[in-house]
């Protein structure tokens, strides 16, 4: 019998509001502990929440982007449990009436087929603070800066059957929330986190097996590894005649394994009830339509447009459409240079290489899209060769100026003076008599390949600046003249 | 000067008969002399009070005067006061110096009022006798063997005893009206959402409402002018215009339609109370009002519904008292769970723990529908009773409490009998409408309260009716013998 | 409705309340009495009644997304039982 995994995901996306969901404290990342936790965040006696309208707008925008039902009346509930980084002793969340109901996303599998993954719901809630266990010997330190940061919890249907599908789904949601501008998507800072529910069963069975939940995994790679590991662990247990315990597990990236969470061992009774400090959120068609009007183009639509408008390949279009900033950059380069194919090659090639090497976000690229477009124009008008362009690009990256400035200051302008090129060609022919002899004695249809040697020598002599077309033409003319005696 | 009303004291300050510093010092002296017996204050703040009085006198000298400038009041210790201990009557917050002011406190400060201190109360406002206070019970100035009522018992006792002319209170199931009745003063629970709850430590969020307590309806109107208003910090605060509540006090009551709910005049009720209330109704008829019987058929369900809804909300509201960020933390916890359980076990008193347990149980898995949801459905039935009755009449009247003040310790051992004392007040919190209690006589030498109930935002009408009654009677002028 | 010791212990744990051994019985009795009182509700048919969570059917107001609170750590931590390096301290938590 063959095993099959059943995977459902809960994604927590921090909404990119300036202030918290229920207080006026800042949500900026990385501040000194507890300097962004106000009286409301600390749950001082008597303090009360007031809901941030921007969090509502962002949640509705997400709902529209996944073609979901929108909750015209949604209600905040209290989820009661004690934990030191949960100041009120309850988390304000939405259980009974979430802001976003059922929707879906389509993911592309490795074999190119499209699979639809259902989204059960997405609801608003507040983040907890952070518990720091390593700072002190016998104590845990509590930092409440993150407490009250708005989260959109996106719950999928258990529709995925492999770690790869799960990752494709997570990437898709990541692309959507970042494209919408509602989440910065920074997984390392915890802005986008994932809990993975995994169970296994024999293929063809209807019933789900007991599942485990692996919490707070913060990279695409770890999600894949954690799920794969968990599937193997469960199959091993079941094949040994064991039983899967329904439990919450914590993924340890250092050991690449999950382990049960001590703090979640006891069965919880969260005693949900509607939060009496907050009133029902009621929105109407006007509100939804206003939000809908701001819906930006999403990756799927953009990919189709790129193929249509720019004649990109399926693969190039997929890569370049995934993220708003990347797409925008590409389009600016393509329009500036008036050459989409060249723009795609450079954005996916040289630019991506340097961004990766320097761990730089495309928003912070030292070479702007306009500047890169300007460089490509110089290739197209034969001012420089493609090879020199890479050199110019590196100089631009290093802050040495625009393409034209670098070309000028480094004297990289292509040599097109036919007199100068002819003398370099003559020099090379004179200096390489054995190769000239080989060329002359070769069958005419073999000569084409042999010309590359002389090309290399001339380009070397010109430090890459000679116009390759002119060089090639002259070489062929002169060598053929020798051969034909 | 200590038996004067706020309105009279404002007059005295305006005419220069006395300064705010003199007035404040008089009250502080009176507190020193009397509060050893009454125990109506948890914290007295003489230095701050005199500084505020000094500032008020200067403000007056500069001609920058508000109605409240220089008038002394006291705050129930449920309102957060910056730099002053805010205990909520609990050991849990015995060490809590609030770093911020409640909106209500902020309003009084801006109006130039002088705060004498913080008044005693049942712990976390859970109680009807003041006996659950960590600081010991306040006593009834009419008979110090008797309770002043609760939970705003300290405020009521302090006013009745002449220790402050007025005070703030809060009312979740009768906590303003019941002690007002038992101490022979006037107390108003406004419409839910009329007075900001920000900084008023939550007991049951959907029922809690701050309000004024004073000798007269006129004084409560002056207080409400300061307290009422929209607060952007409180999501349940209502953005409705605030009238000047003193403007219609003198309107005639001719044609006022009064409804008497038959359920408020039957069952477990002291016949002397019924008699005094009926006398008061006749007084209203003499003032031109008409009277008819109405029915609030679900009254008997109010206490059951309340004792699910209030504890459920409280069990969650009080989870923040965990010994982590403020408040009581037990000695030498061995681990986190020990810290939680002992801090809360030692920091909360019996009644608070009891209600947390009831609420926790009612919300726990498998019981939600049978208890919490059911109670919310009953709540709507009760609200509809009031809506129906108030479509026929302008004001509903009846007794505030079934009995006058009882002896300290008398009902302490039987929580249920204590709960029943709120039978006439509790339903109004469920409905969210305003009610006022005014003195209307005595039973065995103890004050009796008449309750007036109106529709949402009908405070003006209630205050008008109460004021006209007080123009025609002098029950509110009676003071306990020294 | 009658609660026994186990119920009381379970509720006390959920509510993180330390209840002295000798008081458990009394809590059980008091809580049972309260539940008997509230059980009067069960006699009423509420099938079609919409639960009323708030006194008035008002709706939530929306706050503008503005940062209005600055760093108040020093003030707010004056009332904290234990603080080190700006962090609230609690007995070690094992995840």
PDB file of N, CA, C and O in Angstrom, chain B residues 377-400:
ATOM      1  N   UNK B 377     -29.301  35.473  25.201  1.00  0.00           N
ATOM      2  CA  UNK B 377     -30.658  35.450  24.639  1.00  0.00           C
ATOM      3  C   UNK B 377     -31.665  35.996  25.658  1.00  0.00           C
ATOM      4  O   UNK B 377     -32.538  36.798  25.321  1.00  0.00           O
ATOM      5  N   UNK B 378     -31.499  35.570  26.893  1.00  0.00           N
ATOM      6  CA  UNK B 378     -32.361  36.092  27.962  1.00  0.00           C
ATOM      7  C   UNK B 378     -32.183  37.601  28.070  1.00  0.00           C
ATOM      8  O   UNK B 378     -33.135  38.361  28.290  1.00  0.00           O
ATOM      9  N   UNK B 379     -30.947  38.015  27.900  1.00  0.00           N
ATOM     10  CA  UNK B 379     -30.651  39.447  27.974  1.00  0.00           C
ATOM     11  C   UNK B 379     -31.499  40.228  26.972  1.00  0.00           C
ATOM     12  O   UNK B 379     -32.029  41.286  27.282  1.00  0.00           O
ATOM     13  N   UNK B 380     -31.645  39.681  25.782  1.00  0.00           N
ATOM     14  CA  UNK B 380     -32.457  40.380  24.789  1.00  0.00           C
ATOM     15  C   UNK B 380     -33.931  40.420  25.214  1.00  0.00           C
ATOM     16  O   UNK B 380     -34.607  41.432  25.029  1.00  0.00           O
ATOM     17  N   UNK B 381     -34.406  39.332  25.804  1.00  0.00           N
ATOM     18  CA  UNK B 381     -35.798  39.326  26.290  1.00  0.00           C
ATOM     19  C   UNK B 381     -36.006  40.433  27.316  1.00  0.00           C
ATOM     20  O   UNK B 381     -37.020  41.139  27.310  1.00  0.00           O
ATOM     21  N   UNK B 382     -35.022  40.568  28.206  1.00  0.00           N
ATOM     22  CA  UNK B 382     -35.135  41.582  29.264  1.00  0.00           C
ATOM     23  C   UNK B 382     -35.102  42.988  28.660  1.00  0.00           C
ATOM     24  O   UNK B 382     -35.883  43.867  29.036  1.00  0.00           O
ATOM     25  N   UNK B 383     -34.222  43.172  27.696  1.00  0.00           N
ATOM     26  CA  UNK B 383     -34.149  44.480  27.040  1.00  0.00           C
ATOM     27  C   UNK B 383     -35.475  44.799  26.352  1.00  0.00           C
ATOM     28  O   UNK B 383     -35.982  45.915  26.425  1.00  0.00           O
ATOM     29  N   UNK B 384     -36.054  43.780  25.694  1.00  0.00           N
ATOM     30  CA  UNK B 384     -37.318  44.019  24.993  1.00  0.00           C
ATOM     31  C   UNK B 384     -38.443  44.365  25.962  1.00  0.00           C
ATOM     32  O   UNK B 384     -39.309  45.182  25.639  1.00  0.00           O
ATOM     33  N   UNK B 385     -38.395  43.763  27.165  1.00  0.00           N
ATOM     34  CA  UNK B 385     -39.371  44.148  28.200  1.00  0.00           C
ATOM     35  C   UNK B 385     -39.327  45.650  28.441  1.00  0.00           C
ATOM     36  O   UNK B 385     -40.360  46.322  28.512  1.00  0.00           O
ATOM     37  N   UNK B 386     -38.107  46.159  28.600  1.00  0.00           N
ATOM     38  CA  UNK B 386     -37.966  47.590  28.885  1.00  0.00           C
ATOM     39  C   UNK B 386     -38.392  48.438  27.685  1.00  0.00           C
ATOM     40  O   UNK B 386     -39.056  49.455  27.841  1.00  0.00           O
ATOM     41  N   UNK B 387     -37.972  48.002  26.508  1.00  0.00           N
ATOM     42  CA  UNK B 387     -38.334  48.761  25.310  1.00  0.00           C
ATOM     43  C   UNK B 387     -39.855  48.838  25.194  1.00  0.00           C
ATOM     44  O   UNK B 387     -40.426  49.904  24.936  1.00  0.00           O
ATOM     45  N   UNK B 388     -40.508  47.703  25.422  1.00  0.00           N
ATOM     46  CA  UNK B 388     -41.974  47.684  25.345  1.00  0.00           C
ATOM     47  C   UNK B 388     -42.596  48.595  26.385  1.00  0.00           C
ATOM     48  O   UNK B 388     -43.473  49.401  26.075  1.00  0.00           O
ATOM     49  N   UNK B 389     -42.153  48.467  27.629  1.00  0.00           N
ATOM     50  CA  UNK B 389     -42.738  49.271  28.706  1.00  0.00           C
ATOM     51  C   UNK B 389     -42.509  50.756  28.445  1.00  0.00           C
ATOM     52  O   UNK B 389     -43.397  51.584  28.652  1.00  0.00           O
ATOM     53  N   UNK B 390     -41.298  51.079  27.968  1.00  0.00           N
ATOM     54  CA  UNK B 390     -40.970  52.495  27.765  1.00  0.00           C
ATOM     55  C   UNK B 390     -41.596  53.058  26.482  1.00  0.00           C
ATOM     56  O   UNK B 390     -41.459  54.244  26.201  1.00  0.00           O
ATOM     57  N   UNK B 391     -42.259  52.195  25.717  1.00  0.00           N
ATOM     58  CA  UNK B 391     -43.019  52.739  24.594  1.00  0.00           C
ATOM     59  C   UNK B 391     -44.386  53.222  25.080  1.00  0.00           C
ATOM     60  O   UNK B 391     -45.072  53.963  24.402  1.00  0.00           O
ATOM     61  N   UNK B 392     -44.750  52.783  26.285  1.00  0.00           N
ATOM     62  CA  UNK B 392     -46.052  53.192  26.848  1.00  0.00           C
ATOM     63  C   UNK B 392     -45.912  54.344  27.837  1.00  0.00           C
ATOM     64  O   UNK B 392     -46.857  55.101  28.037  1.00  0.00           O
ATOM     65  N   UNK B 393     -44.763  54.420  28.505  1.00  0.00           N
ATOM     66  CA  UNK B 393     -44.588  55.439  29.556  1.00  0.00           C
ATOM     67  C   UNK B 393     -43.249  56.146  29.365  1.00  0.00           C
ATOM     68  O   UNK B 393     -42.388  55.677  28.616  1.00  0.00           O
ATOM     69  N   UNK B 394     -43.111  57.291  30.074  1.00  0.00           N
ATOM     70  CA  UNK B 394     -41.861  58.048  29.971  1.00  0.00           C
ATOM     71  C   UNK B 394     -40.802  57.536  30.950  1.00  0.00           C
ATOM     72  O   UNK B 394     -39.617  57.504  30.623  1.00  0.00           O
ATOM     73  N   UNK B 395     -41.279  57.220  32.145  1.00  0.00           N
ATOM     74  CA  UNK B 395     -40.358  56.814  33.204  1.00  0.00           C
ATOM     75  C   UNK B 395     -40.958  55.626  33.947  1.00  0.00           C
ATOM     76  O   UNK B 395     -42.168  55.600  34.210  1.00  0.00           O
ATOM     77  N   UNK B 396     -40.097  54.656  34.244  1.00  0.00           N
ATOM     78  CA  UNK B 396     -40.531  53.526  35.070  1.00  0.00           C
ATOM     79  C   UNK B 396     -40.053  53.811  36.491  1.00  0.00           C
ATOM     80  O   UNK B 396     -38.928  54.285  36.687  1.00  0.00           O
ATOM     81  N   UNK B 397     -40.900  53.563  37.467  1.00  0.00           N
ATOM     82  CA  UNK B 397     -40.487  53.790  38.862  1.00  0.00           C
ATOM     83  C   UNK B 397     -40.743  52.575  39.712  1.00  0.00           C
ATOM     84  O   UNK B 397     -41.656  51.794  39.466  1.00  0.00           O
ATOM     85  N   UNK B 398     -39.918  52.447  40.742  1.00  0.00           N
ATOM     86  CA  UNK B 398     -40.067  51.356  41.693  1.00  0.00           C
ATOM     87  C   UNK B 398     -39.015  51.496  42.766  1.00  0.00           C
ATOM     88  O   UNK B 398     -38.226  52.457  42.759  1.00  0.00           O
ATOM     89  N   UNK B 399     -38.969  50.549  43.668  1.00  0.00           N
ATOM     90  CA  UNK B 399     -37.932  50.599  44.695  1.00  0.00           C
ATOM     91  C   UNK B 399     -36.562  50.309  44.083  1.00  0.00           C
ATOM     92  O   UNK B 399     -36.472  49.582  43.107  1.00  0.00           O
ATOM     93  N   UNK B 400     -35.515  50.888  44.676  1.00  0.00           N
ATOM     94  CA  UNK B 400     -34.165  50.570  44.206  1.00  0.00           C
ATOM     95  C   UNK B 400     -33.716  49.220  44.742  1.00  0.00           C
ATOM     96  O   UNK B 400     -33.056  48.449  44.046  1.00  0.00           O
TER      97      UNK B 400
END
